[in-house]
PDB file of C-alpha atoms in Angstrom:
ATOM      1  CA  UNK A 881     -65.332 -82.610 -38.427  1.00  0.00           C
ATOM      2  CA  UNK A 882     -68.638 -83.316 -38.470  1.00  0.00           C
ATOM      3  CA  UNK A 883     -70.786 -83.927 -41.825  1.00  0.00           C
ATOM      4  CA  UNK A 884     -72.506 -80.564 -41.731  1.00  0.00           C
ATOM      5  CA  UNK A 885     -69.171 -79.058 -41.283  1.00  0.00           C
ATOM      6  CA  UNK A 886     -67.668 -80.466 -44.200  1.00  0.00           C
ATOM      7  CA  UNK A 887     -70.660 -79.564 -46.276  1.00  0.00           C
ATOM      8  CA  UNK A 888     -70.422 -76.268 -45.527  1.00  0.00           C
ATOM      9  CA  UNK A 889     -66.425 -76.281 -45.951  1.00  0.00           C
ATOM     10  CA  UNK A 890     -66.613 -77.690 -49.314  1.00  0.00           C
ATOM     11  CA  UNK A 891     -69.653 -75.187 -50.419  1.00  0.00           C
ATOM     12  CA  UNK A 892     -67.321 -72.167 -49.369  1.00  0.00           C
ATOM     13  CA  UNK A 893     -64.837 -73.292 -51.617  1.00  0.00           C
ATOM     14  CA  UNK A 894     -66.988 -73.608 -54.709  1.00  0.00           C
ATOM     15  CA  UNK A 895     -68.104 -70.054 -54.204  1.00  0.00           C
ATOM     16  CA  UNK A 896     -64.844 -68.927 -53.885  1.00  0.00           C
ATOM     17  CA  UNK A 897     -63.781 -70.690 -56.812  1.00  0.00           C
ATOM     18  CA  UNK A 898     -66.456 -69.478 -58.824  1.00  0.00           C
ATOM     19  CA  UNK A 899     -66.143 -66.152 -57.900  1.00  0.00           C
ATOM     20  CA  UNK A 900     -62.268 -66.227 -58.646  1.00  0.00           C
ATOM     21  CA  UNK A 901     -63.576 -67.871 -62.073  1.00  0.00           C
ATOM     22  CA  UNK A 902     -65.539 -64.469 -62.518  1.00  0.00           C
ATOM     23  CA  UNK A 903     -62.898 -62.075 -62.043  1.00  0.00           C
ATOM     24  CA  UNK A 904     -60.517 -63.457 -63.937  1.00  0.00           C
ATOM     25  CA  UNK A 905     -63.215 -63.390 -66.723  1.00  0.00           C
ATOM     26  CA  UNK A 906     -63.797 -60.109 -66.499  1.00  0.00           C
ATOM     27  CA  UNK A 907     -60.431 -58.846 -66.303  1.00  0.00           C
ATOM     28  CA  UNK A 908     -59.725 -60.593 -69.553  1.00  0.00           C
ATOM     29  CA  UNK A 909     -62.969 -59.223 -70.882  1.00  0.00           C
ATOM     30  CA  UNK A 910     -61.589 -55.529 -69.951  1.00  0.00           C
ATOM     31  CA  UNK A 911     -58.023 -56.287 -71.626  1.00  0.00           C
ATOM     32  CA  UNK A 912     -59.590 -57.534 -74.806  1.00  0.00           C
ATOM     33  CA  UNK A 913     -62.343 -54.567 -75.271  1.00  0.00           C
ATOM     34  CA  UNK A 914     -59.878 -51.962 -75.457  1.00  0.00           C
ATOM     35  CA  UNK A 915     -62.295 -48.852 -77.285  1.00  0.00           C
ATOM     36  CA  UNK A 916     -61.191 -47.814 -80.611  1.00  0.00           C
ATOM     37  CA  UNK A 917     -61.127 -43.921 -79.326  1.00  0.00           C
ATOM     38  CA  UNK A 918     -58.295 -44.821 -77.086  1.00  0.00           C
ATOM     39  CA  UNK A 919     -56.045 -45.076 -80.596  1.00  0.00           C
ATOM     40  CA  UNK A 920     -52.277 -44.620 -80.136  1.00  0.00           C
ATOM     41  CA  UNK A 921     -51.490 -41.573 -80.841  1.00  0.00           C
ATOM     42  CA  UNK A 922     -47.865 -41.442 -81.943  1.00  0.00           C
ATOM     43  CA  UNK A 923     -45.697 -38.419 -84.145  1.00  0.00           C
ATOM     44  CA  UNK A 924     -44.468 -38.926 -87.311  1.00  0.00           C
ATOM     45  CA  UNK A 925     -41.194 -37.832 -88.651  1.00  0.00           C
ATOM     46  CA  UNK A 926     -42.804 -33.688 -89.069  1.00  0.00           C
ATOM     47  CA  UNK A 927     -43.971 -33.778 -85.915  1.00  0.00           C
ATOM     48  CA  UNK A 928     -47.978 -34.592 -86.746  1.00  0.00           C
ATOM     49  CA  UNK A 929     -50.419 -37.059 -85.121  1.00  0.00           C
ATOM     50  CA  UNK A 930     -49.960 -40.671 -86.432  1.00  0.00           C
ATOM     51  CA  UNK A 931     -53.240 -42.804 -84.629  1.00  0.00           C
ATOM     52  CA  UNK A 932     -53.012 -46.281 -84.573  1.00  0.00           C
ATOM     53  CA  UNK A 933     -55.956 -48.777 -83.649  1.00  0.00           C
ATOM     54  CA  UNK A 934     -56.221 -52.692 -84.063  1.00  0.00           C
ATOM     55  CA  UNK A 935     -57.792 -54.131 -86.941  1.00  0.00           C
ATOM     56  CA  UNK A 936     -59.536 -56.488 -84.983  1.00  0.00           C
ATOM     57  CA  UNK A 937     -61.230 -53.834 -83.017  1.00  0.00           C
ATOM     58  CA  UNK A 938     -62.957 -52.288 -86.119  1.00  0.00           C
ATOM     59  CA  UNK A 939     -66.631 -52.851 -87.657  1.00  0.00           C
ATOM     60  CA  UNK A 940     -66.011 -55.141 -90.609  1.00  0.00           C
ATOM     61  CA  UNK A 941     -68.017 -52.537 -92.984  1.00  0.00           C
ATOM     62  CA  UNK A 942     -65.106 -49.975 -92.183  1.00  0.00           C
ATOM     63  CA  UNK A 943     -62.449 -53.069 -92.949  1.00  0.00           C
ATOM     64  CA  UNK A 944     -63.985 -53.601 -96.151  1.00  0.00           C
ATOM     65  CA  UNK A 945     -63.974 -49.606 -96.812  1.00  0.00           C
ATOM     66  CA  UNK A 946     -60.160 -49.765 -95.706  1.00  0.00           C
ATOM     67  CA  UNK A 947     -59.511 -52.735 -97.966  1.00  0.00           C
ATOM     68  CA  UNK A 948     -61.167 -51.274-100.701  1.00  0.00           C
ATOM     69  CA  UNK A 949     -59.094 -48.536-101.096  1.00  0.00           C
ATOM     70  CA  UNK A 950     -55.699 -47.401-101.359  1.00  0.00           C
ATOM     71  CA  UNK A 951     -54.715 -45.366 -98.443  1.00  0.00           C
ATOM     72  CA  UNK A 952     -53.738 -46.496 -94.892  1.00  0.00           C
ATOM     73  CA  UNK A 953     -55.995 -45.333 -92.102  1.00  0.00           C
ATOM     74  CA  UNK A 954     -55.142 -45.533 -88.378  1.00  0.00           C
ATOM     75  CA  UNK A 955     -51.659 -47.258 -89.114  1.00  0.00           C
ATOM     76  CA  UNK A 956     -54.020 -50.249 -90.973  1.00  0.00           C
ATOM     77  CA  UNK A 957     -53.214 -51.117 -94.699  1.00  0.00           C
ATOM     78  CA  UNK A 958     -55.735 -52.084 -97.145  1.00  0.00           C
ATOM     79  CA  UNK A 959     -53.762 -55.608 -96.679  1.00  0.00           C
ATOM     80  CA  UNK A 960     -53.749 -55.452 -93.077  1.00  0.00           C
ATOM     81  CA  UNK A 961     -57.877 -54.513 -93.288  1.00  0.00           C
ATOM     82  CA  UNK A 962     -58.340 -57.510 -95.726  1.00  0.00           C
ATOM     83  CA  UNK A 963     -56.055 -60.354 -93.723  1.00  0.00           C
ATOM     84  CA  UNK A 964     -58.621 -59.116 -90.688  1.00  0.00           C
ATOM     85  CA  UNK A 965     -61.750 -59.699 -92.762  1.00  0.00           C
ATOM     86  CA  UNK A 966     -60.147 -63.093 -94.115  1.00  0.00           C
ATOM     87  CA  UNK A 967     -60.043 -63.966 -90.075  1.00  0.00           C
ATOM     88  CA  UNK A 968     -63.592 -63.177 -89.336  1.00  0.00           C
ATOM     89  CA  UNK A 969     -65.081 -65.306 -93.043  1.00  0.00           C
ATOM     90  CA  UNK A 970     -67.848 -66.864 -91.253  1.00  0.00           C
ATOM     91  CA  UNK A 971     -67.601 -65.873 -87.640  1.00  0.00           C
ATOM     92  CA  UNK A 972     -70.385 -63.327 -87.080  1.00  0.00           C
ATOM     93  CA  UNK A 973     -68.969 -60.764 -84.408  1.00  0.00           C
ATOM     94  CA  UNK A 974     -71.457 -59.140 -81.973  1.00  0.00           C
ATOM     95  CA  UNK A 975     -69.343 -55.760 -83.108  1.00  0.00           C
ATOM     96  CA  UNK A 976     -70.498 -56.042 -86.427  1.00  0.00           C
ATOM     97  CA  UNK A 977     -74.049 -56.903 -85.829  1.00  0.00           C
ATOM     98  CA  UNK A 978     -74.875 -53.260 -84.535  1.00  0.00           C
ATOM     99  CA  UNK A 979     -73.809 -49.866 -86.004  1.00  0.00           C
ATOM    100  CA  UNK A 980     -70.117 -48.613 -84.837  1.00  0.00           C
ATOM    101  CA  UNK A 981     -69.952 -45.403 -81.964  1.00  0.00           C
ATOM    102  CA  UNK A 982     -69.407 -42.782 -84.070  1.00  0.00           C
ATOM    103  CA  UNK A 983     -68.289 -40.836 -80.711  1.00  0.00           C
ATOM    104  CA  UNK A 984     -65.450 -43.360 -79.966  1.00  0.00           C
ATOM    105  CA  UNK A 985     -64.186 -43.237 -83.614  1.00  0.00           C
ATOM    106  CA  UNK A 986     -61.197 -41.412 -84.343  1.00  0.00           C
ATOM    107  CA  UNK A 987     -60.670 -38.710 -86.387  1.00  0.00           C
ATOM    108  CA  UNK A 988     -59.381 -40.566 -89.623  1.00  0.00           C
ATOM    109  CA  UNK A 989     -61.775 -43.313 -89.813  1.00  0.00           C
ATOM    110  CA  UNK A 990     -64.763 -40.698 -89.094  1.00  0.00           C
ATOM    111  CA  UNK A 991     -63.107 -38.733 -92.006  1.00  0.00           C
ATOM    112  CA  UNK A 992     -63.436 -42.061 -94.224  1.00  0.00           C
ATOM    113  CA  UNK A 993     -66.837 -42.494 -93.349  1.00  0.00           C
ATOM    114  CA  UNK A 994     -67.576 -38.743 -94.123  1.00  0.00           C
ATOM    115  CA  UNK A 995     -65.980 -39.059 -97.756  1.00  0.00           C
ATOM    116  CA  UNK A 996     -68.019 -42.157 -98.583  1.00  0.00           C
ATOM    117  CA  UNK A 997     -70.865 -41.927-100.900  1.00  0.00           C
ATOM    118  CA  UNK A 998     -72.629 -44.390 -98.895  1.00  0.00           C
ATOM    119  CA  UNK A 999     -73.717 -45.852 -95.006  1.00  0.00           C
ATOM    120  CA  UNK A1000     -70.804 -47.225 -93.665  1.00  0.00           C
ATOM    121  CA  UNK A1001     -71.129 -49.353 -90.282  1.00  0.00           C
ATOM    122  CA  UNK A1002     -74.441 -48.200 -89.533  1.00  0.00           C
ATOM    123  CA  UNK A1003     -73.166 -44.437 -89.927  1.00  0.00           C
ATOM    124  CA  UNK A1004     -74.416 -41.720 -92.629  1.00  0.00           C
ATOM    125  CA  UNK A1005     -71.811 -39.722 -94.281  1.00  0.00           C
ATOM    126  CA  UNK A1006     -73.537 -36.492 -93.162  1.00  0.00           C
ATOM    127  CA  UNK A1007     -73.976 -38.021 -89.604  1.00  0.00           C
ATOM    128  CA  UNK A1008     -69.904 -38.584 -89.433  1.00  0.00           C
ATOM    129  CA  UNK A1009     -69.410 -34.872 -91.311  1.00  0.00           C
ATOM    130  CA  UNK A1010     -71.763 -33.827 -88.311  1.00  0.00           C
ATOM    131  CA  UNK A1011     -69.602 -35.566 -85.942  1.00  0.00           C
ATOM    132  CA  UNK A1012     -66.843 -33.977 -86.669  1.00  0.00           C
ATOM    133  CA  UNK A1013     -68.293 -30.223 -86.780  1.00  0.00           C
ATOM    134  CA  UNK A1014     -69.603 -31.385 -82.896  1.00  0.00           C
ATOM    135  CA  UNK A1015     -65.730 -32.193 -82.207  1.00  0.00           C
ATOM    136  CA  UNK A1016     -64.349 -29.249 -83.804  1.00  0.00           C
ATOM    137  CA  UNK A1017     -67.007 -26.433 -81.969  1.00  0.00           C
ATOM    138  CA  UNK A1018     -66.949 -28.789 -78.740  1.00  0.00           C
ATOM    139  CA  UNK A1019     -70.769 -28.941 -79.021  1.00  0.00           C
ATOM    140  CA  UNK A1020     -72.091 -31.455 -76.554  1.00  0.00           C
ATOM    141  CA  UNK A1021     -74.743 -33.091 -78.084  1.00  0.00           C
ATOM    142  CA  UNK A1022     -76.514 -36.339 -77.234  1.00  0.00           C
ATOM    143  CA  UNK A1023     -77.495 -37.272 -80.228  1.00  0.00           C
ATOM    144  CA  UNK A1024     -75.273 -36.011 -83.081  1.00  0.00           C
ATOM    145  CA  UNK A1025     -77.481 -36.961 -85.879  1.00  0.00           C
ATOM    146  CA  UNK A1026     -77.737 -33.728 -86.929  1.00  0.00           C
ATOM    147  CA  UNK A1027     -75.972 -30.263 -86.273  1.00  0.00           C
ATOM    148  CA  UNK A1028     -79.112 -27.974 -87.171  1.00  0.00           C
ATOM    149  CA  UNK A1029     -79.520 -24.571 -87.252  1.00  0.00           C
ATOM    150  CA  UNK A1030     -80.811 -24.001 -83.317  1.00  0.00           C
ATOM    151  CA  UNK A1031     -77.817 -25.653 -81.925  1.00  0.00           C
ATOM    152  CA  UNK A1032     -75.677 -23.922 -84.579  1.00  0.00           C
ATOM    153  CA  UNK A1033     -77.489 -20.395 -83.134  1.00  0.00           C
ATOM    154  CA  UNK A1034     -76.978 -21.242 -79.835  1.00  0.00           C
ATOM    155  CA  UNK A1035     -73.358 -22.059 -80.199  1.00  0.00           C
ATOM    156  CA  UNK A1036     -72.778 -18.890 -81.860  1.00  0.00           C
ATOM    157  CA  UNK A1037     -74.750 -16.916 -78.647  1.00  0.00           C
ATOM    158  CA  UNK A1038     -72.689 -18.744 -76.633  1.00  0.00           C
ATOM    159  CA  UNK A1039     -69.038 -18.764 -78.427  1.00  0.00           C
ATOM    160  CA  UNK A1040     -67.573 -16.659 -75.665  1.00  0.00           C
ATOM    161  CA  UNK A1041     -68.075 -19.072 -73.196  1.00  0.00           C
ATOM    162  CA  UNK A1042     -64.675 -21.245 -72.269  1.00  0.00           C
ATOM    163  CA  UNK A1043     -66.046 -25.111 -73.183  1.00  0.00           C
ATOM    164  CA  UNK A1044     -63.558 -28.073 -73.068  1.00  0.00           C
ATOM    165  CA  UNK A1045     -65.661 -30.943 -73.873  1.00  0.00           C
ATOM    166  CA  UNK A1046     -63.141 -33.026 -75.601  1.00  0.00           C
ATOM    167  CA  UNK A1047     -59.318 -32.928 -75.351  1.00  0.00           C
ATOM    168  CA  UNK A1048     -58.039 -32.635 -78.601  1.00  0.00           C
ATOM    169  CA  UNK A1049     -54.436 -33.093 -77.862  1.00  0.00           C
ATOM    170  CA  UNK A1050     -55.169 -37.130 -76.629  1.00  0.00           C
ATOM    171  CA  UNK A1051     -57.014 -38.184 -78.992  1.00  0.00           C
ATOM    172  CA  UNK A1052     -57.414 -35.972 -82.510  1.00  0.00           C
ATOM    173  CA  UNK A1053     -55.344 -33.779 -84.903  1.00  0.00           C
ATOM    174  CA  UNK A1054     -57.427 -30.309 -84.524  1.00  0.00           C
ATOM    175  CA  UNK A1055     -55.335 -28.975 -87.850  1.00  0.00           C
ATOM    176  CA  UNK A1056     -56.618 -32.118 -89.893  1.00  0.00           C
ATOM    177  CA  UNK A1057     -60.063 -31.866 -88.649  1.00  0.00           C
ATOM    178  CA  UNK A1058     -59.987 -27.935 -89.890  1.00  0.00           C
ATOM    179  CA  UNK A1059     -58.223 -29.058 -92.896  1.00  0.00           C
ATOM    180  CA  UNK A1060     -61.447 -31.338 -94.036  1.00  0.00           C
ATOM    181  CA  UNK A1061     -63.747 -29.246 -92.903  1.00  0.00           C
ATOM    182  CA  UNK A1062     -62.021 -26.716 -95.506  1.00  0.00           C
ATOM    183  CA  UNK A1063     -62.429 -29.581 -97.838  1.00  0.00           C
ATOM    184  CA  UNK A1064     -66.152 -29.998 -97.434  1.00  0.00           C
ATOM    185  CA  UNK A1065     -66.934 -26.051 -97.320  1.00  0.00           C
ATOM    186  CA  UNK A1066     -65.466 -25.283-100.393  1.00  0.00           C
ATOM    187  CA  UNK A1067     -66.998 -28.118-102.141  1.00  0.00           C
ATOM    188  CA  UNK A1068     -70.520 -27.342-101.016  1.00  0.00           C
ATOM    189  CA  UNK A1069     -71.233 -23.816-100.129  1.00  0.00           C
ATOM    190  CA  UNK A1070     -74.398 -25.116 -98.217  1.00  0.00           C
ATOM    191  CA  UNK A1071     -72.435 -27.150 -96.085  1.00  0.00           C
ATOM    192  CA  UNK A1072     -72.330 -26.685 -92.548  1.00  0.00           C
ATOM    193  CA  UNK A1073     -68.543 -26.962 -92.472  1.00  0.00           C
ATOM    194  CA  UNK A1074     -68.925 -23.427 -93.682  1.00  0.00           C
ATOM    195  CA  UNK A1075     -70.572 -21.931 -90.166  1.00  0.00           C
ATOM    196  CA  UNK A1076     -68.223 -24.087 -88.293  1.00  0.00           C
ATOM    197  CA  UNK A1077     -64.966 -22.770 -89.410  1.00  0.00           C
ATOM    198  CA  UNK A1078     -66.653 -19.332 -89.603  1.00  0.00           C
ATOM    199  CA  UNK A1079     -67.466 -19.640 -86.054  1.00  0.00           C
ATOM    200  CA  UNK A1080     -64.311 -21.145 -85.066  1.00  0.00           C
ATOM    201  CA  UNK A1081     -62.541 -18.017 -86.821  1.00  0.00           C
ATOM    202  CA  UNK A1082     -64.763 -14.945 -85.521  1.00  0.00           C
ATOM    203  CA  UNK A1083     -62.535 -13.715 -82.945  1.00  0.00           C
ATOM    204  CA  UNK A1084     -58.922 -13.815 -84.342  1.00  0.00           C
ATOM    205  CA  UNK A1085     -59.974 -13.953 -88.310  1.00  0.00           C
ATOM    206  CA  UNK A1086     -63.005 -11.911 -88.478  1.00  0.00           C
ATOM    207  CA  UNK A1087     -62.973 -10.997 -92.461  1.00  0.00           C
ATOM    208  CA  UNK A1088     -62.276 -14.884 -92.954  1.00  0.00           C
ATOM    209  CA  UNK A1089     -64.658 -15.992 -91.005  1.00  0.00           C
ATOM    210  CA  UNK A1090     -67.390 -14.103 -92.599  1.00  0.00           C
ATOM    211  CA  UNK A1091     -66.469 -15.247 -95.721  1.00  0.00           C
ATOM    212  CA  UNK A1092     -67.378 -18.435 -94.576  1.00  0.00           C
ATOM    213  CA  UNK A1093     -70.567 -17.093 -92.754  1.00  0.00           C
ATOM    214  CA  UNK A1094     -72.022 -15.149 -95.731  1.00  0.00           C
ATOM    215  CA  UNK A1095     -71.222 -18.644 -97.983  1.00  0.00           C
ATOM    216  CA  UNK A1096     -73.441 -20.316 -95.666  1.00  0.00           C
ATOM    217  CA  UNK A1097     -75.946 -17.811 -95.246  1.00  0.00           C
ATOM    218  CA  UNK A1098     -76.277 -17.455 -98.832  1.00  0.00           C
ATOM    219  CA  UNK A1099     -77.126 -21.299 -99.942  1.00  0.00           C
ATOM    220  CA  UNK A1100     -79.684 -22.612 -97.481  1.00  0.00           C
ATOM    221  CA  UNK A1101     -78.737 -26.081 -96.885  1.00  0.00           C
ATOM    222  CA  UNK A1102     -81.218 -28.849 -98.079  1.00  0.00           C
ATOM    223  CA  UNK A1103     -82.888 -29.393 -94.578  1.00  0.00           C
ATOM    224  CA  UNK A1104     -83.290 -25.969 -93.824  1.00  0.00           C
ATOM    225  CA  UNK A1105     -87.293 -26.320 -94.902  1.00  0.00           C
ATOM    226  CA  UNK A1106     -87.934 -29.853 -93.969  1.00  0.00           C
ATOM    227  CA  UNK A1107     -90.501 -28.284 -91.157  1.00  0.00           C
ATOM    228  CA  UNK A1108     -91.486 -25.051 -89.786  1.00  0.00           C
ATOM    229  CA  UNK A1109     -89.642 -25.282 -86.825  1.00  0.00           C
ATOM    230  CA  UNK A1110     -86.466 -25.736 -88.934  1.00  0.00           C
ATOM    231  CA  UNK A1111     -87.190 -23.094 -91.284  1.00  0.00           C
ATOM    232  CA  UNK A1112     -87.603 -20.199 -88.398  1.00  0.00           C
ATOM    233  CA  UNK A1113     -84.391 -21.504 -86.684  1.00  0.00           C
ATOM    234  CA  UNK A1114     -82.519 -21.185 -90.067  1.00  0.00           C
ATOM    235  CA  UNK A1115     -83.637 -17.591 -90.521  1.00  0.00           C
ATOM    236  CA  UNK A1116     -82.881 -16.781 -86.971  1.00  0.00           C
ATOM    237  CA  UNK A1117     -79.524 -18.052 -87.386  1.00  0.00           C
ATOM    238  CA  UNK A1118     -78.746 -15.928 -90.277  1.00  0.00           C
ATOM    239  CA  UNK A1119     -79.939 -12.586 -88.835  1.00  0.00           C
ATOM    240  CA  UNK A1120     -77.357 -13.715 -86.068  1.00  0.00           C
ATOM    241  CA  UNK A1121     -75.050 -13.777 -88.679  1.00  0.00           C
ATOM    242  CA  UNK A1122     -75.738 -10.714 -90.815  1.00  0.00           C
ATOM    243  CA  UNK A1123     -75.304  -8.724 -87.545  1.00  0.00           C
ATOM    244  CA  UNK A1124     -71.580 -10.135 -86.752  1.00  0.00           C
ATOM    245  CA  UNK A1125     -70.437  -7.465 -89.843  1.00  0.00           C
TER     246      UNK A1125
END
């Protein structure tokens, strides 16, 4: 074989080797980077959903919140969270440097953040509550920072349409979400949880639905008059609620 041929063969081998190495690395990254949203769903002895995620997949702020409490969240106990935090001591992971993706977090963790008095993993409690309302009503939002009056009015006007934005059977416990929203509604009459519950029950439990709707309509939420557009949207929404009776 000529010198030129040998060099060409060596170059080909090097290129093939590099490609194989890249493919193996990508495969390893894919296996290690399982999204938190793909929580394993199991049933407990009562037939209710249990969500399991790996502590190593969670933002350190979420782990700190679990560690500081007494409840097991997504099958991660406070001691499990503490052990994971100890493993990460002095280590600056990429996922801890940016806010967690709320759309990919399972219900139990979003609820944990919603009940917190302070921001966790870059997510404010109000945003977490709005995210649960979004899931409960199957609202498709690009930016779930706020479920405002204009959005709620649009959902109310199109409530007859069949929308399946997310498959709850795979990743959420719908009954648990509703139970949480009921707690929020009873705690705060101006909470958007009242509107969400009322909207969901309009067709099958009209009287109960209107009780929730009336509660929301009679207690303007704190952001209702922050700007003229929201003030008008809130007024239009309340008028639409009155027409449901």
